[in-house]
Short mmCIF file of N, CA, C and O in Angstrom, two decimals:
data_model
loop_
_atom_site.label_atom_id
_atom_site.label_comp_id
_atom_site.label_asym_id
_atom_site.label_seq_id
_atom_site.Cartn_x
_atom_site.Cartn_y
_atom_site.Cartn_z
N MET A 1 0.94 -0.87 -0.30
CA MET A 1 -0.35 -0.24 -0.05
C MET A 1 1.12 1.06 -0.03
O MET A 1 1.88 1.11 0.66
N THR A 2 0.34 2.42 -0.32
CA THR A 2 1.11 3.87 -1.11
C THR A 2 1.42 4.63 0.93
O THR A 2 0.43 4.32 2.06
N SER A 3 1.96 4.73 0.97
CA SER A 3 2.09 5.57 2.32
C SER A 3 2.53 6.87 2.03
O SER A 3 2.93 7.75 1.25
N CYS A 4 2.55 8.05 2.73
CA CYS A 4 2.36 9.52 2.63
C CYS A 4 4.40 9.41 2.52
O CYS A 4 4.89 9.35 3.47
N ASP A 5 5.00 10.51 1.38
CA ASP A 5 6.02 10.76 1.44
C ASP A 5 6.26 11.95 2.79
O ASP A 5 7.48 10.98 2.87
N CYS A 6 5.32 12.22 3.59
CA CYS A 6 6.47 13.15 4.41
C CYS A 6 6.19 12.40 5.35
O CYS A 6 7.70 12.79 6.47
N CYS A 7 5.26 12.16 6.14
CA CYS A 7 5.21 10.97 8.30
C CYS A 7 5.15 9.70 6.89
O CYS A 7 5.80 9.02 8.58
N HIS A 8 4.79 8.76 6.57
CA HIS A 8 5.30 8.33 5.97
C HIS A 8 4.12 7.03 7.27
O HIS A 8 4.00 5.65 7.47
N THR A 9 3.14 8.04 6.79
CA THR A 9 1.92 7.25 7.28
C THR A 9 1.16 5.96 6.19
O THR A 9 0.88 7.25 5.02
N GLU A 10 0.58 4.62 5.93
CA GLU A 10 0.17 4.26 5.24
C GLU A 10 -1.43 5.08 5.07
O GLU A 10 -2.22 4.86 5.84
N PHE A 11 -1.80 4.87 4.00
CA PHE A 11 -3.23 5.12 4.02
C PHE A 11 -4.14 3.95 4.14
O PHE A 11 -3.14 2.93 3.00
N ARG A 12 -5.09 3.78 4.60
CA ARG A 12 -5.99 2.75 4.53
C ARG A 12 -6.65 3.42 2.54
O ARG A 12 -6.88 2.97 1.09
N TRP A 13 -6.83 1.42 2.39
CA TRP A 13 -7.61 0.91 0.94
C TRP A 13 -8.58 1.18 0.95
O TRP A 13 -8.36 2.01 -0.58
N GLY A 14 -9.54 1.97 2.09
CA GLY A 14 -11.01 2.26 1.75
C GLY A 14 -10.38 4.32 0.63
O GLY A 14 -11.35 4.37 -0.09
N GLU A 15 -9.86 4.74 1.86
CA GLU A 15 -9.21 6.25 1.22
C GLU A 15 -8.91 6.16 -0.70
O GLU A 15 -8.92 6.77 -1.60
N ILE A 16 -8.17 5.07 -0.44
CA ILE A 16 -6.90 5.17 -1.56
C ILE A 16 -7.85 4.53 -3.18
O ILE A 16 -8.51 5.73 -3.95
N LEU A 17 -9.12 4.22 -2.84
CA LEU A 17 -9.87 2.91 -3.08
C LEU A 17 -10.42 5.04 -3.81
O LEU A 17 -11.50 4.66 -4.76
N LYS A 18 -11.27 5.09 -2.64
CA LYS A 18 -12.15 7.06 -2.63
C LYS A 18 -11.24 7.29 -3.97
O LYS A 18 -11.95 7.98 -4.90
N ALA A 19 -10.90 8.02 -3.93
CA ALA A 19 -9.94 8.62 -4.83
C ALA A 19 -9.76 8.88 -5.60
O ALA A 19 -9.29 9.56 -6.30
N ASN A 20 -9.46 6.61 -6.11
CA ASN A 20 -9.48 6.70 -7.36
C ASN A 20 -10.04 6.30 -7.84
O ASN A 20 -10.72 7.05 -9.34
N PHE A 21 -11.79 6.13 -7.81
CA PHE A 21 -13.43 6.83 -8.25
C PHE A 21 -13.66 8.02 -8.96
O PHE A 21 -14.02 8.44 -9.66
N LEU A 22 -12.42 8.97 -7.66
CA LEU A 22 -13.24 10.12 -7.21
C LEU A 22 -12.35 11.07 -8.36
O LEU A 22 -12.56 12.12 -9.55
N HIS A 23 -11.09 11.51 -8.07
CA HIS A 23 -10.60 12.69 -8.84
C HIS A 23 -8.50 12.10 -8.83
O HIS A 23 -8.21 12.77 -9.12
N GLY A 24 -8.17 11.42 -7.53
CA GLY A 24 -6.79 10.92 -7.95
C GLY A 24 -5.55 11.85 -7.25
O GLY A 24 -4.85 10.99 -7.13
N PHE A 25 -6.29 12.99 -5.78
CA PHE A 25 -5.80 12.80 -4.83
C PHE A 25 -6.15 13.09 -3.50
O PHE A 25 -7.11 11.94 -3.56
N CYS A 26 -5.29 11.97 -2.67
CA CYS A 26 -5.31 11.93 -1.82
C CYS A 26 -4.62 12.23 -0.40
O CYS A 26 -3.57 12.58 -0.25
N LYS A 27 -5.41 12.53 0.56
CA LYS A 27 -4.84 14.10 1.91
C LYS A 27 -3.88 12.18 2.99
O LYS A 27 -5.37 11.87 3.09
N CYS A 28 -3.35 13.24 3.79
CA CYS A 28 -3.11 11.47 4.46
C CYS A 28 -3.77 12.23 6.09
O CYS A 28 -3.54 13.66 6.11
N ARG A 29 -4.53 11.27 6.38
CA ARG A 29 -4.36 12.12 7.45
C ARG A 29 -4.50 12.46 8.58
O ARG A 29 -5.32 12.55 9.98
N ASN A 30 -3.33 12.66 9.18
CA ASN A 30 -1.68 12.74 9.63
C ASN A 30 -1.60 14.19 9.24
O ASN A 30 -1.43 14.31 10.68
N CYS A 31 -0.70 14.11 8.28
CA CYS A 31 0.05 15.60 8.05
C CYS A 31 -1.05 16.32 7.68
O CYS A 31 -0.71 17.73 7.03
N SER A 32 -2.49 16.14 6.28
CA SER A 32 -2.34 17.03 5.50
C SER A 32 -1.54 17.31 4.73
O SER A 32 -2.09 17.78 3.86
N CYS A 33 -1.21 16.43 3.57
CA CYS A 33 0.12 16.41 3.27
C CYS A 33 -1.24 15.48 1.19
O CYS A 33 -2.10 15.24 1.92
N ALA A 34 -0.74 16.97 0.50
CA ALA A 34 -1.64 16.23 -0.63
C ALA A 34 -0.92 15.20 -1.43
O ALA A 34 0.05 15.78 -2.17
N HIS A 35 -1.59 14.14 -2.25
CA HIS A 35 -0.62 13.66 -2.82
C HIS A 35 -1.46 13.35 -4.26
O HIS A 35 -2.43 13.34 -3.78
N LYS A 36 -1.00 12.73 -5.24
CA LYS A 36 -1.81 12.74 -6.54
C LYS A 36 -0.91 11.98 -7.30
O LYS A 36 -0.11 10.94 -7.09
N ILE A 37 -1.94 10.74 -7.81
CA ILE A 37 -1.82 9.86 -7.80
C ILE A 37 -1.06 9.98 -9.65
O ILE A 37 -1.19 10.92 -10.92
N ASP A 38 0.06 8.19 -9.91
CA ASP A 38 0.91 9.19 -10.88
C ASP A 38 0.35 8.29 -12.62
O ASP A 38 -0.91 8.22 -12.44
N PHE A 39 0.91 8.85 -13.98
CA PHE A 39 -0.17 9.34 -14.82
C PHE A 39 0.65 6.98 -15.52
O PHE A 39 -0.94 6.41 -15.17
N LEU A 40 1.15 6.40 -14.56
CA LEU A 40 1.44 4.97 -15.12
C LEU A 40 0.19 3.96 -13.93
O LEU A 40 0.09 3.10 -14.09
N SER A 41 0.08 5.21 -13.11
CA SER A 41 -1.02 4.35 -11.53
C SER A 41 -2.13 4.19 -11.97
O SER A 41 -2.66 4.22 -12.21
N ARG A 42 -2.38 6.34 -13.59
CA ARG A 42 -3.90 5.82 -13.93
C ARG A 42 -3.84 4.83 -14.51
O ARG A 42 -5.18 4.39 -14.80
N PHE A 43 -3.00 4.33 -15.17
CA PHE A 43 -3.26 3.10 -16.74
C PHE A 43 -3.03 2.35 -15.45
O PHE A 43 -3.89 1.25 -16.68
N LYS A 44 -2.51 1.44 -14.85
CA LYS A 44 -2.13 0.75 -14.03
C LYS A 44 -3.99 0.91 -13.52
O LYS A 44 -4.66 -0.57 -13.46
N VAL A 45 -4.56 1.29 -13.66
CA VAL A 45 -6.51 1.70 -12.13
C VAL A 45 -7.10 0.98 -14.09
O VAL A 45 -8.37 0.12 -14.59
N THR A 46 -6.77 1.68 -15.21
CA THR A 46 -7.55 1.84 -16.59
C THR A 46 -7.21 -0.08 -17.04
O THR A 46 -8.58 -0.53 -17.39
N LEU A 47 -6.70 -1.41 -16.83
CA LEU A 47 -6.20 -1.83 -17.22
C LEU A 47 -6.93 -2.90 -16.19
O LEU A 47 -6.80 -3.81 -16.96
N LEU A 48 -7.24 -2.54 -15.42
CA LEU A 48 -7.79 -3.72 -13.89
C LEU A 48 -9.06 -3.61 -14.18
O LEU A 48 -10.19 -4.41 -13.44
N SER A 49 -9.06 -2.56 -14.21
CA SER A 49 -10.91 -2.56 -14.55
C SER A 49 -12.03 -1.27 -15.24
O SER A 49 -12.84 -2.78 -15.97
N VAL A 50 -12.19 -0.90 -16.58
CA VAL A 50 -12.28 -0.20 -17.84
C VAL A 50 -11.65 -1.67 -18.41
O VAL A 50 -12.56 -1.93 -19.93
N VAL A 51 -10.80 -2.52 -18.96
CA VAL A 51 -10.51 -2.59 -20.28
C VAL A 51 -11.16 -4.76 -19.99
O VAL A 51 -11.06 -4.95 -20.87
N PRO A 52 -11.13 -4.88 -19.17
CA PRO A 52 -11.87 -6.20 -18.93
C PRO A 52 -12.91 -5.83 -18.72
O PRO A 52 -13.99 -6.76 -19.74
N PHE A 53 -13.65 -5.76 -18.58
CA PHE A 53 -15.17 -4.65 -18.89
C PHE A 53 -15.86 -4.64 -19.98
O PHE A 53 -16.66 -5.23 -20.53
N LEU A 54 -14.87 -3.85 -21.10
CA LEU A 54 -15.11 -3.62 -22.04
C LEU A 54 -15.06 -5.55 -23.06
O LEU A 54 -15.44 -5.00 -24.26
N VAL A 55 -13.58 -5.68 -23.01
CA VAL A 55 -12.53 -7.23 -23.76
C VAL A 55 -14.24 -7.60 -23.78
O VAL A 55 -14.38 -8.51 -23.84
N PHE A 56 -15.01 -7.92 -22.19
CA PHE A 56 -16.11 -8.41 -21.66
C PHE A 56 -17.39 -8.36 -22.63
O PHE A 56 -17.73 -8.91 -23.26
N GLY A 57 -18.00 -6.57 -22.41
CA GLY A 57 -18.35 -6.30 -22.93
C GLY A 57 -18.76 -6.33 -24.73
O GLY A 57 -19.23 -6.31 -25.08
N LEU A 58 -17.41 -6.38 -24.83
CA LEU A 58 -17.74 -6.46 -26.96
C LEU A 58 -17.02 -7.77 -26.81
O LEU A 58 -17.53 -7.62 -28.64
N PHE A 59 -16.51 -8.52 -26.54
CA PHE A 59 -16.13 -10.14 -27.87
C PHE A 59 -16.62 -11.69 -27.24
O PHE A 59 -16.88 -12.25 -26.66
N LEU A 60 -17.03 -11.52 -25.24
CA LEU A 60 -16.95 -12.13 -24.48
C LEU A 60 -18.68 -12.01 -24.02
O LEU A 60 -18.56 -13.26 -22.46
N THR A 61 -19.59 -11.70 -24.73
CA THR A 61 -20.52 -12.28 -24.14
C THR A 61 -21.89 -13.63 -24.45
O THR A 61 -22.21 -13.60 -25.96
N PRO A 62 -21.46 -13.92 -23.46
CA PRO A 62 -22.59 -15.51 -23.85
C PRO A 62 -23.88 -15.34 -23.46
O PRO A 62 -24.92 -16.03 -22.58
N PHE A 63 -24.25 -13.78 -22.52
CA PHE A 63 -25.67 -13.81 -22.66
C PHE A 63 -27.29 -13.21 -23.70
O PHE A 63 -25.95 -12.74 -24.59
N GLU A 64 -27.35 -14.39 -23.99
CA GLU A 64 -28.65 -13.76 -24.75
C GLU A 64 -29.35 -12.38 -24.44
O GLU A 64 -29.44 -11.31 -25.10
N SER A 65 -29.83 -12.18 -23.37
CA SER A 65 -29.94 -10.37 -23.22
C SER A 65 -27.87 -9.65 -22.54
O SER A 65 -27.99 -10.29 -21.62
N ASN A 66 -29.16 -7.68 -23.01
CA ASN A 66 -28.52 -7.32 -23.20
C ASN A 66 -27.77 -6.92 -21.33
O ASN A 66 -27.20 -6.10 -20.92
N PHE A 67 -28.82 -7.32 -20.33
CA PHE A 67 -29.15 -6.66 -19.00
C PHE A 67 -28.50 -7.38 -18.34
O PHE A 67 -27.62 -7.29 -17.48
N PHE A 68 -28.52 -9.31 -18.17
CA PHE A 68 -27.07 -9.15 -17.75
C PHE A 68 -25.13 -9.22 -18.09
O PHE A 68 -24.48 -9.60 -17.30
N THR A 69 -25.49 -9.73 -19.90
CA THR A 69 -24.19 -8.52 -19.78
C THR A 69 -23.69 -7.40 -19.41
O THR A 69 -22.14 -7.66 -18.58
N ILE A 70 -24.43 -6.29 -19.29
CA ILE A 70 -23.49 -5.21 -18.70
C ILE A 70 -24.39 -5.98 -17.24
O ILE A 70 -22.96 -4.93 -15.94
N LEU A 71 -24.46 -6.76 -16.75
CA LEU A 71 -24.52 -6.66 -14.72
C LEU A 71 -23.53 -7.36 -14.85
O LEU A 71 -22.74 -7.22 -13.35
N ILE A 72 -23.06 -8.94 -15.57
CA ILE A 72 -21.70 -9.38 -15.57
C ILE A 72 -20.51 -8.93 -15.57
O ILE A 72 -19.10 -8.11 -14.87
N GLY A 73 -20.66 -7.46 -16.87
CA GLY A 73 -19.77 -6.68 -16.78
C GLY A 73 -19.35 -5.54 -15.60
O GLY A 73 -18.55 -5.33 -15.45
N LEU A 74 -20.63 -4.94 -14.97
CA LEU A 74 -20.59 -3.92 -14.06
C LEU A 74 -19.45 -4.82 -12.80
O LEU A 74 -18.55 -4.31 -11.88
N LEU A 75 -19.90 -6.10 -12.85
CA LEU A 75 -19.18 -7.39 -11.75
C LEU A 75 -17.91 -6.77 -11.54
O LEU A 75 -16.93 -6.83 -10.96
N ILE A 76 -17.45 -7.37 -12.99
CA ILE A 76 -15.91 -7.37 -13.05
C ILE A 76 -15.30 -6.35 -12.99
O ILE A 76 -13.82 -6.46 -12.63
N PHE A 77 -15.78 -5.03 -13.90
CA PHE A 77 -15.15 -3.58 -13.64
C PHE A 77 -15.51 -3.65 -12.23
O PHE A 77 -14.16 -2.97 -11.42
N ILE A 78 -16.26 -3.90 -10.35
CA ILE A 78 -15.86 -3.45 -9.43
C ILE A 78 -14.83 -4.55 -8.86
O ILE A 78 -14.05 -3.82 -8.10
N LEU A 79 -15.33 -5.89 -9.27
CA LEU A 79 -14.80 -6.16 -9.02
C LEU A 79 -12.57 -5.58 -9.14
O LEU A 79 -11.49 -5.83 -8.31
N GLY A 80 -12.63 -5.68 -10.09
CA GLY A 80 -10.89 -5.41 -10.99
C GLY A 80 -10.83 -3.64 -9.77
O GLY A 80 -9.56 -3.17 -9.97
N MET A 81 -12.60 -3.23 -9.73
CA MET A 81 -11.99 -1.88 -8.95
C MET A 81 -10.96 -1.63 -7.50
O MET A 81 -10.29 -1.39 -7.20
N LEU A 82 -11.27 -3.49 -6.76
CA LEU A 82 -11.30 -3.65 -5.47
C LEU A 82 -8.86 -2.99 -5.57
O LEU A 82 -9.16 -4.04 -4.34
N PHE A 83 -9.39 -4.61 -7.18
CA PHE A 83 -7.70 -4.42 -6.64
C PHE A 83 -6.88 -3.53 -6.56
O PHE A 83 -5.77 -3.34 -6.50
N THR A 84 -7.93 -1.97 -8.06
CA THR A 84 -6.17 -0.46 -7.49
C THR A 84 -5.80 -0.31 -6.82
O THR A 84 -4.07 0.16 -6.48
N PRO A 85 -5.97 -0.41 -5.29
CA PRO A 85 -4.98 0.07 -4.45
C PRO A 85 -3.58 -0.79 -3.77
O PRO A 85 -2.98 -0.11 -3.19
N PHE A 86 -3.83 -2.28 -4.55
CA PHE A 86 -2.82 -2.15 -4.22
C PHE A 86 -1.38 -2.27 -5.13
O PHE A 86 -0.23 -2.33 -4.86
N VAL A 87 -1.62 -1.03 -6.49
CA VAL A 87 -1.13 -1.46 -7.31
C VAL A 87 -0.60 -0.50 -8.00
O VAL A 87 0.02 0.74 -8.76
N VAL A 88 -1.54 1.80 -7.52
CA VAL A 88 -1.98 2.80 -7.59
C VAL A 88 0.25 2.41 -6.64
O VAL A 88 -0.52 2.69 -6.02
N ASN A 89 -0.03 3.92 -7.06
CA ASN A 89 1.51 4.48 -6.68
C ASN A 89 0.64 6.32 -5.95
O ASN A 89 0.41 6.61 -7.52
N TYR A 90 0.90 7.21 -5.65
CA TYR A 90 0.76 8.44 -5.12
C TYR A 90 2.09 9.33 -4.92
O TYR A 90 3.00 8.81 -4.08
N ASN A 91 2.39 10.32 -5.94
CA ASN A 91 3.39 11.53 -5.16
C ASN A 91 2.43 12.75 -4.85
O ASN A 91 1.80 13.54 -4.38
N LEU A 92 3.89 13.32 -3.62
CA LEU A 92 3.26 14.04 -3.39
C LEU A 92 2.98 15.21 -3.73
O LEU A 92 4.23 15.46 -5.47
N THR A 93 1.69 16.61 -3.78
CA THR A 93 1.83 17.73 -5.06
C THR A 93 1.99 18.92 -3.74
O THR A 93 2.47 20.39 -4.45
N SER A 94 1.50 18.45 -2.66
CA SER A 94 2.04 20.28 -1.19
C SER A 94 2.20 19.65 -0.23
O SER A 94 1.54 18.42 0.17
N LYS A 95 2.55 20.44 0.48
CA LYS A 95 2.64 19.85 2.43
C LYS A 95 1.50 20.93 2.99
O LYS A 95 0.98 21.72 2.63
#
């Protein structure tokens, strides 16, 4: 997991997941330093969540119903997003 560059406090899994969903900024709960997700980590988030969703939805659709295809695709997206806090890196933007 990623930790703060100022005080080395480890970010919580939920904080990073929320930052990945919203805007890519994470604030340290101990020293209030702001961190921003780097470009490579944004790419990792896309590879883990959006790409499997699109591959399933466009090429691997085993269901006749669009509803089930979208439902399973969203489940794949959510499962991919759950792993993103373990692979992303944040860089210090301001103290």
